[in-house]
Amino acid sequence: MINQILNSSQQTARLAGFLYLLLIPLGYFGVLYVSSLVAPEDMTLTIENIVASESMYRLSMASALLMNVVSVLLVLALYKLLKSVDKNMAGFMVVLLLPGAGIAMLNELNHFVLLALSNVEAGTVFTAGQLQYLVGLSLDMYEFGSYIAAIFWGLWLFPLGYLIYKSNFVPKILGVLLVIAGVGYVVDSFLLFLAPQLGITITDFTFIGEITIMLWLLIKGVNVQAKEKAILEPA
């Protein structure tokens, strides 16, 4: 029975690592492709870019939505893997991630607004100046929505880091790095709201925790002996 659970734990660890890895291409295409179409000082050109690349634009939105679905599957896999360490904290981890995924998915509505404004009929309802203003407003709303979601992207890493640190079946340093990554997300979000003129992005220096846990779970999995002890002596 224990051997079956341990084998399942290794499979769950590698599944979590794979799901974490999957977030990278989905997020890169889903988030950065739309940004590549934006001409910050020329909203008319932005609309033209969207019209010219509508199929790819729609695909990028689908990619962003799928990324958030995958993030929910990821946290559920991690819950299954880590609940033997501290079930309440593992549940708290899930609770903190879900709002971030929900907000990020709803935030894609701002991209749908851009698509609607690029429609030919919009030009018959709004003046050129109004269209440019609405496009800029939608882009700003998307940016602020992203940073609200990022607060939760950071907060869920705190219990995850704690669970990794306490687990003993994954190196403790990875737990510390995850907490640091969480701090980066939260600080970045509040810097945008409180001091956007600074233009500082902390996550450029703190993301390593998520990369290392992804690679560790995908390649190494968990320490079987320590995992067995956690199962036999749950928190």
GROMACS .gro file of C-alpha atoms in nm, residues 93-198:
model
  106
   93MET     CA    1  -0.238   2.731  -0.080
   94VAL     CA    2  -0.525   2.628  -0.309
   95VAL     CA    3  -0.751   2.902  -0.171
   96LEU     CA    4  -0.488   3.168  -0.243
   97LEU     CA    5  -0.425   3.063  -0.602
   98LEU     CA    6  -0.786   3.036  -0.717
   99PRO     CA    7  -0.868   3.411  -0.697
  100GLY     CA    8  -0.559   3.491  -0.903
  101ALA     CA    9  -0.666   3.250  -1.176
  102GLY     CA   10  -1.022   3.385  -1.171
  103ILE     CA   11  -0.916   3.749  -1.187
  104ALA     CA   12  -0.670   3.678  -1.468
  105MET     CA   13  -0.937   3.501  -1.672
  106LEU     CA   14  -1.188   3.782  -1.623
  107ASN     CA   15  -0.915   4.029  -1.711
  108GLU     CA   16  -0.909   3.884  -2.063
  109LEU     CA   17  -1.239   4.069  -2.114
  110ASN     CA   18  -1.026   4.379  -2.168
  111HIS     CA   19  -0.866   4.208  -2.466
  112PHE     CA   20  -1.211   4.119  -2.599
  113VAL     CA   21  -1.300   4.488  -2.569
  114LEU     CA   22  -1.003   4.571  -2.792
  115LEU     CA   23  -1.128   4.318  -3.043
  116ALA     CA   24  -1.475   4.476  -3.038
  117LEU     CA   25  -1.329   4.825  -3.081
  118SER     CA   26  -1.133   4.707  -3.384
  119ASN     CA   27  -1.459   4.611  -3.554
  120VAL     CA   28  -1.558   4.825  -3.851
  121GLU     CA   29  -1.892   4.911  -3.687
  122ALA     CA   30  -1.713   5.072  -3.393
  123GLY     CA   31  -1.588   5.341  -3.630
  124THR     CA   32  -1.946   5.444  -3.704
  125VAL     CA   33  -2.032   5.486  -3.335
  126PHE     CA   34  -1.718   5.651  -3.196
  127THR     CA   35  -1.499   5.929  -3.326
  128ALA     CA   36  -1.132   5.855  -3.391
  129GLY     CA   37  -1.040   6.033  -3.069
  130GLN     CA   38  -1.292   5.835  -2.866
  131LEU     CA   39  -1.170   5.507  -3.014
  132GLN     CA   40  -0.812   5.588  -2.925
  133TYR     CA   41  -0.913   5.677  -2.571
  134LEU     CA   42  -1.114   5.356  -2.524
  135VAL     CA   43  -0.831   5.142  -2.660
  136GLY     CA   44  -0.585   5.307  -2.423
  137LEU     CA   45  -0.829   5.267  -2.134
  138SER     CA   46  -0.874   4.895  -2.206
  139LEU     CA   47  -0.498   4.844  -2.215
  140ASP     CA   48  -0.458   5.028  -1.885
  141MET     CA   49  -0.738   4.826  -1.726
  142TYR     CA   50  -0.573   4.505  -1.843
  143GLU     CA   51  -0.241   4.610  -1.691
  144PHE     CA   52  -0.396   4.694  -1.355
  145GLY     CA   53  -0.602   4.375  -1.361
  146SER     CA   54  -0.285   4.175  -1.424
  147TYR     CA   55  -0.118   4.326  -1.120
  148ILE     CA   56  -0.420   4.256  -0.901
  149ALA     CA   57  -0.403   3.892  -1.012
  150ALA     CA   58  -0.028   3.895  -0.947
  151ILE     CA   59  -0.092   3.967  -0.578
  152PHE     CA   60  -0.247   3.622  -0.553
  153TRP     CA   61   0.021   3.470  -0.779
  154GLY     CA   62   0.260   3.584  -0.509
  155LEU     CA   63   0.054   3.496  -0.202
  156TRP     CA   64   0.001   3.131  -0.296
  157LEU     CA   65   0.378   3.084  -0.313
  158PHE     CA   66   0.409   3.156   0.061
  159PRO     CA   67   0.225   2.842   0.178
  160LEU     CA   68   0.382   2.645  -0.109
  161GLY     CA   69   0.727   2.756   0.004
  162TYR     CA   70   0.643   2.669   0.364
  163LEU     CA   71   0.521   2.322   0.267
  164ILE     CA   72   0.829   2.256   0.054
  165TYR     CA   73   1.054   2.373   0.340
  166LYS     CA   74   0.879   2.151   0.595
  167SER     CA   75   0.839   1.849   0.369
  168ASN     CA   76   1.198   1.717   0.376
  169PHE     CA   77   1.126   1.528   0.054
  170VAL     CA   78   1.220   1.832  -0.155
  171PRO     CA   79   1.527   2.050  -0.075
  172LYS     CA   80   1.448   2.320   0.181
  173ILE     CA   81   1.626   2.588  -0.021
  174LEU     CA   82   1.357   2.557  -0.289
  175GLY     CA   83   1.097   2.654  -0.030
  176VAL     CA   84   1.297   2.963   0.062
  177LEU     CA   85   1.332   3.061  -0.303
  178LEU     CA   86   0.957   3.022  -0.355
  179VAL     CA   87   0.881   3.259  -0.068
  180ILE     CA   88   1.125   3.510  -0.219
  181ALA     CA   89   0.946   3.472  -0.554
  182GLY     CA   90   0.615   3.537  -0.380
  183VAL     CA   91   0.752   3.854  -0.224
  184GLY     CA   92   0.859   3.968  -0.571
  185TYR     CA   93   0.507   3.935  -0.713
  186VAL     CA   94   0.344   4.116  -0.422
  187VAL     CA   95   0.599   4.399  -0.414
  188ASP     CA   96   0.573   4.449  -0.791
  189SER     CA   97   0.195   4.479  -0.767
  190PHE     CA   98   0.200   4.742  -0.496
  191LEU     CA   99   0.483   4.933  -0.662
  192LEU     CA  100   0.263   4.969  -0.970
  193PHE     CA  101  -0.021   5.111  -0.764
  194LEU     CA  102   0.186   5.331  -0.532
  195ALA     CA  103   0.485   5.438  -0.741
  196PRO     CA  104   0.438   5.346  -1.110
  197GLN     CA  105   0.693   5.607  -1.213
  198LEU     CA  106   0.975   5.400  -1.064
   0.00000   0.00000   0.00000
